[in-house]
PDB file of C-alpha atoms in Angstrom:
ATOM      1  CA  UNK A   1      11.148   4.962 -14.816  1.00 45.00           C
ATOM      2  CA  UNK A   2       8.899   2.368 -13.327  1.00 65.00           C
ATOM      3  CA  UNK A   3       8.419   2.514  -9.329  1.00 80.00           C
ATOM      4  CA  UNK A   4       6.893  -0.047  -6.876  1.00 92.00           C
ATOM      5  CA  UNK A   5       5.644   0.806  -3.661  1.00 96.00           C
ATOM      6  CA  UNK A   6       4.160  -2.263  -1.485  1.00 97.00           C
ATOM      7  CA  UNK A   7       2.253  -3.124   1.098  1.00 98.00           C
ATOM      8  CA  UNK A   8       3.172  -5.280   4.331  1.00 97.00           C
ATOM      9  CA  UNK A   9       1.971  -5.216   8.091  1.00 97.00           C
ATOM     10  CA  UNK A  10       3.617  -6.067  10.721  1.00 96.00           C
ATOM     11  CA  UNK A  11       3.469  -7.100  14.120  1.00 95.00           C
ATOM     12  CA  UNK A  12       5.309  -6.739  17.267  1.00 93.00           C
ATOM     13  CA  UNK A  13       9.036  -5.953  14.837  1.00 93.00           C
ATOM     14  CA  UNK A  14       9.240  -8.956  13.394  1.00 93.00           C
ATOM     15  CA  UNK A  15      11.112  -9.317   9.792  1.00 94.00           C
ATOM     16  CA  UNK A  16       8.681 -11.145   7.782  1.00 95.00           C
ATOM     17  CA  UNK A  17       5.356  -9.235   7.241  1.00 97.00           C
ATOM     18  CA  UNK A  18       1.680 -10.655   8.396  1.00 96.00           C
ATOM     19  CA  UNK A  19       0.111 -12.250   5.318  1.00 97.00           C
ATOM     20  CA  UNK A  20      -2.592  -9.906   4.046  1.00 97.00           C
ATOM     21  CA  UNK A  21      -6.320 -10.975   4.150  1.00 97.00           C
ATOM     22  CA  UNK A  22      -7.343 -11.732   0.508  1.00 95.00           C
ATOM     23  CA  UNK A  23     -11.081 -10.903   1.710  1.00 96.00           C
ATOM     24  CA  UNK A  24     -10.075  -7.164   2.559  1.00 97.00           C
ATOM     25  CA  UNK A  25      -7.644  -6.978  -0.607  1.00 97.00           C
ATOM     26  CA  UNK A  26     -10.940  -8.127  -2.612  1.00 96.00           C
ATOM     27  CA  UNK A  27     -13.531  -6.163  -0.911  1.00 96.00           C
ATOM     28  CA  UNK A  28     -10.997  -3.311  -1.022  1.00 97.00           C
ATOM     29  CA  UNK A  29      -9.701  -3.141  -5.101  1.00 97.00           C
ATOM     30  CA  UNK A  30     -13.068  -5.216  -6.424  1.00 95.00           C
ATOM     31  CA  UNK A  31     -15.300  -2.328  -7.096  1.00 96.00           C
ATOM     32  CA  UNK A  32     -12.284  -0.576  -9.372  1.00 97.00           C
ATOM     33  CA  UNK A  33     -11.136  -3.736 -11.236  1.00 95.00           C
ATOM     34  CA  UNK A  34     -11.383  -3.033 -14.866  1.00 95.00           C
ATOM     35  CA  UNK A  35     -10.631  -6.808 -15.848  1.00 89.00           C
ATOM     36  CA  UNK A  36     -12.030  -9.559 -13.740  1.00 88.00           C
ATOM     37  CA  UNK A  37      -9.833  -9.772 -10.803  1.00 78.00           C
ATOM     38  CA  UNK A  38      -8.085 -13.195  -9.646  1.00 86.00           C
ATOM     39  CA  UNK A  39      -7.062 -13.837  -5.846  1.00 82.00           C
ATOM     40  CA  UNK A  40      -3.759 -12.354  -6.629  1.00 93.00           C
ATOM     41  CA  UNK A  41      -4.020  -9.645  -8.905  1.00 95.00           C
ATOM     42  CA  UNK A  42      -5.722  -6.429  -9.417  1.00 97.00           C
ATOM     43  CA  UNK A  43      -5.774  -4.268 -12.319  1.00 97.00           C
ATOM     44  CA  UNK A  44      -8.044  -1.153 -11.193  1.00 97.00           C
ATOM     45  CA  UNK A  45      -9.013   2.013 -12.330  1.00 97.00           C
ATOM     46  CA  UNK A  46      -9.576   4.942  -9.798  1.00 97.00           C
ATOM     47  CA  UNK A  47     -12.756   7.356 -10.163  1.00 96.00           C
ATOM     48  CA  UNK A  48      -9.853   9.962 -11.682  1.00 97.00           C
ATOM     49  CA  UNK A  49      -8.983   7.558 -14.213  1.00 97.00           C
ATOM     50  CA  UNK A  50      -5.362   7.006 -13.091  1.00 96.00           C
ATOM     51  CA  UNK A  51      -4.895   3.002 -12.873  1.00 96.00           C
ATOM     52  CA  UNK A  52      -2.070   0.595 -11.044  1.00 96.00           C
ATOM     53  CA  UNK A  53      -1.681  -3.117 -10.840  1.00 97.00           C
ATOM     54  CA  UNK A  54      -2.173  -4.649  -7.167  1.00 98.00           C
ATOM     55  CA  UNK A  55      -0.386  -7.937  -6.945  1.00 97.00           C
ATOM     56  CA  UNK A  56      -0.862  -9.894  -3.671  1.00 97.00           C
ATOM     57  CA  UNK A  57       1.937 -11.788  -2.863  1.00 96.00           C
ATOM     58  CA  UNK A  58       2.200 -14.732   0.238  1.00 96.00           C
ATOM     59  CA  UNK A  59       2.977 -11.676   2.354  1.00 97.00           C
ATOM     60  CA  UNK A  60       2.386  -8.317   1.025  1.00 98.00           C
ATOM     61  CA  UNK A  61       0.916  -6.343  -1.965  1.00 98.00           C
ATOM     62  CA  UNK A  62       2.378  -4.681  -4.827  1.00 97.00           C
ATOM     63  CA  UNK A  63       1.199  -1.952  -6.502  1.00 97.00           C
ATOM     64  CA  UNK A  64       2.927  -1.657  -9.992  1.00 95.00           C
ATOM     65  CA  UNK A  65       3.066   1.581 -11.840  1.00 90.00           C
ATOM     66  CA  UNK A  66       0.921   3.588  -9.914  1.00 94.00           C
ATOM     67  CA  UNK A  67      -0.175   6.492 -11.993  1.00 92.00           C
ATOM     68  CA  UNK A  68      -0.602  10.113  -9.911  1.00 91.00           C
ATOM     69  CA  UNK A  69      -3.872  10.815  -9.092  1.00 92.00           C
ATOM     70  CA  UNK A  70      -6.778   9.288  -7.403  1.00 95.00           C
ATOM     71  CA  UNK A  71      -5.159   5.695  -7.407  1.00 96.00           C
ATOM     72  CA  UNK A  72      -3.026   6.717  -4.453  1.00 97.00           C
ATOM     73  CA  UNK A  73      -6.889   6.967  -2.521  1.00 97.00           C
ATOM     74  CA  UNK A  74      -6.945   3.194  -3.312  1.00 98.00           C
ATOM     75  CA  UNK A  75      -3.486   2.949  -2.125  1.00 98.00           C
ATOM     76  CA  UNK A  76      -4.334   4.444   1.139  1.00 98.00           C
ATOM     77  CA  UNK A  77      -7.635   2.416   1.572  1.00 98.00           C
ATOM     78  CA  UNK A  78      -6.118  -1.084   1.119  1.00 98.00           C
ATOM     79  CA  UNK A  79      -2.884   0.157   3.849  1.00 98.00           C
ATOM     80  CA  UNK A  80      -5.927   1.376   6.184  1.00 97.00           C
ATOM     81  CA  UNK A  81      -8.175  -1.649   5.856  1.00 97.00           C
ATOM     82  CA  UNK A  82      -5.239  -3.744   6.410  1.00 97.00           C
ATOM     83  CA  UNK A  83      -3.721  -2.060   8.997  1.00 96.00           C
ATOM     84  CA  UNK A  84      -0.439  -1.940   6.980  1.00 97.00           C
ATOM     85  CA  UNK A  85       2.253   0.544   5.837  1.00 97.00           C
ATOM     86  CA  UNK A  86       3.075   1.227   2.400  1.00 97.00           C
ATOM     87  CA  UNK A  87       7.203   1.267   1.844  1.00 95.00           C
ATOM     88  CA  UNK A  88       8.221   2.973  -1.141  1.00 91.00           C
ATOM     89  CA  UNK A  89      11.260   3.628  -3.118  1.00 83.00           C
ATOM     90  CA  UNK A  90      14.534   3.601  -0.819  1.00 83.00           C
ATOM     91  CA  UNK A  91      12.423   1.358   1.914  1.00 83.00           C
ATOM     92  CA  UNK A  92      10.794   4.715   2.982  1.00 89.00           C
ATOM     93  CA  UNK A  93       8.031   3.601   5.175  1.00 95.00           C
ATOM     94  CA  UNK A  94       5.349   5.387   5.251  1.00 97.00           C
ATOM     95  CA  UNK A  95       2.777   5.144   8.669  1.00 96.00           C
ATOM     96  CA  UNK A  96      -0.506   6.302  10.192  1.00 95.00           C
ATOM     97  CA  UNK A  97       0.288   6.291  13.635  1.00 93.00           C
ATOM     98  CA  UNK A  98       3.448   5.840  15.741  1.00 92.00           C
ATOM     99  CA  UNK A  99       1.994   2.859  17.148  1.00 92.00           C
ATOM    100  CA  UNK A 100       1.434   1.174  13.609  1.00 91.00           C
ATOM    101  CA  UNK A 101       5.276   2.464  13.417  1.00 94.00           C
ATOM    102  CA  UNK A 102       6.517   0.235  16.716  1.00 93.00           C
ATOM    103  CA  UNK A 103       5.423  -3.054  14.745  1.00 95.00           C
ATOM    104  CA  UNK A 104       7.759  -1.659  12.245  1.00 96.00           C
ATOM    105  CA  UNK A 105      11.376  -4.506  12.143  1.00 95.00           C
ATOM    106  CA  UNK A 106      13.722  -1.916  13.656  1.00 92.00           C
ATOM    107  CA  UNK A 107      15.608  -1.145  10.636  1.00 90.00           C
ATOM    108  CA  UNK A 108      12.466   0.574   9.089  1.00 92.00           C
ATOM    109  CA  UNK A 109      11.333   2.127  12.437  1.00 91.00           C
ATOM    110  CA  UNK A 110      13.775   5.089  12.754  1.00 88.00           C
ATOM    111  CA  UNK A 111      12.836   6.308   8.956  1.00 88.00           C
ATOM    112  CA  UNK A 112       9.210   6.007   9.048  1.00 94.00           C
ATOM    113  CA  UNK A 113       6.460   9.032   7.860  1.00 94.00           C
ATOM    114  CA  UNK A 114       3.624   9.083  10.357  1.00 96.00           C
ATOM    115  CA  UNK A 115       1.087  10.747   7.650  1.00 96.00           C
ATOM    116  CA  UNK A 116      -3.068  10.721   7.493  1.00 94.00           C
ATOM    117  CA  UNK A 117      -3.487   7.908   4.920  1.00 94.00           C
ATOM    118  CA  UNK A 118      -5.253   9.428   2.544  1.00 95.00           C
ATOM    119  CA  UNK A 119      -4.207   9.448  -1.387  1.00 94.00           C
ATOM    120  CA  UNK A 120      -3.139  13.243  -1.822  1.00 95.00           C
ATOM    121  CA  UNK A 121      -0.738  12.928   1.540  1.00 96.00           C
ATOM    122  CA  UNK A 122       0.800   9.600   0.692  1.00 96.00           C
ATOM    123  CA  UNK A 123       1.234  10.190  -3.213  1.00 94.00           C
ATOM    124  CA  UNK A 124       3.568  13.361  -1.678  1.00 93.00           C
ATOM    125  CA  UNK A 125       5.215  10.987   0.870  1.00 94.00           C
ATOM    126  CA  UNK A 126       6.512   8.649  -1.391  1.00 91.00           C
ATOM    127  CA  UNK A 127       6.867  11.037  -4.436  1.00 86.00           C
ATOM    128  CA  UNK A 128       7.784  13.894  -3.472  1.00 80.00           C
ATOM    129  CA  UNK A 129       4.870  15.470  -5.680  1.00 70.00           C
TER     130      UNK A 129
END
């Protein structure tokens, strides 16, 4: 079963996410492209080997298939540089701080997983693994 966890950040509760900052996304997912990336889609490879599909969209990313393992590091980067949170199946929302969670639209903010955004902690967040 294929899974998609995204991307958004958002600011002061509002619905529609913050577009994301195609400069971070590049400077962020570049260095593990294994094709040659386009403004809108990244196909990287993590220093594990494990390897997703970004896809930036008007206003969030989307990681496609996300293989366990050291890709979830990249995961985590791209949420920290952008100062986003990562939802994943069943719009569980997963945070670094609870004041990254109060820019959360209130029907996320009650759910959301105030974790250190690092790979290991958010692969387990959203997976359960």
């Amino acid at each position: 079963m294929s899974w998609s966890p995204s991307i958004y950040r958002f600011a002061d509760g509002g619905d529609i996410p913050v577009p994301p900052d195609p400069a971070v996304v590049r400077d962020a997912l570049g260095p593990y492209a294994i094709v040659e990336p386009s403004d809108d889609e990244y196909w990287v490879r993590a220093e594990d080997g494990s390897e997703a599909e970004f896809f930036v969209g008007e206003y969030g990313v989307t990681v496609e298939r996300p293989q366990v393992g050291g890709v979830f590091d990249l995961v985590a980067e791209l949420a920290t540089r952008l100062g986003a949170v990562v939802v994943g199946p069943g719009d569980r929302v997963v945070c670094r701080t609870r004041e990254e969670a109060a820019h959360l639209p209130e029907s996320l903010r009650d759910g959301a997983i105030i974790i250190e955004m690092a790979g290991p902690a958010l692969q387990t967040a959203l997976t359960g693994a």
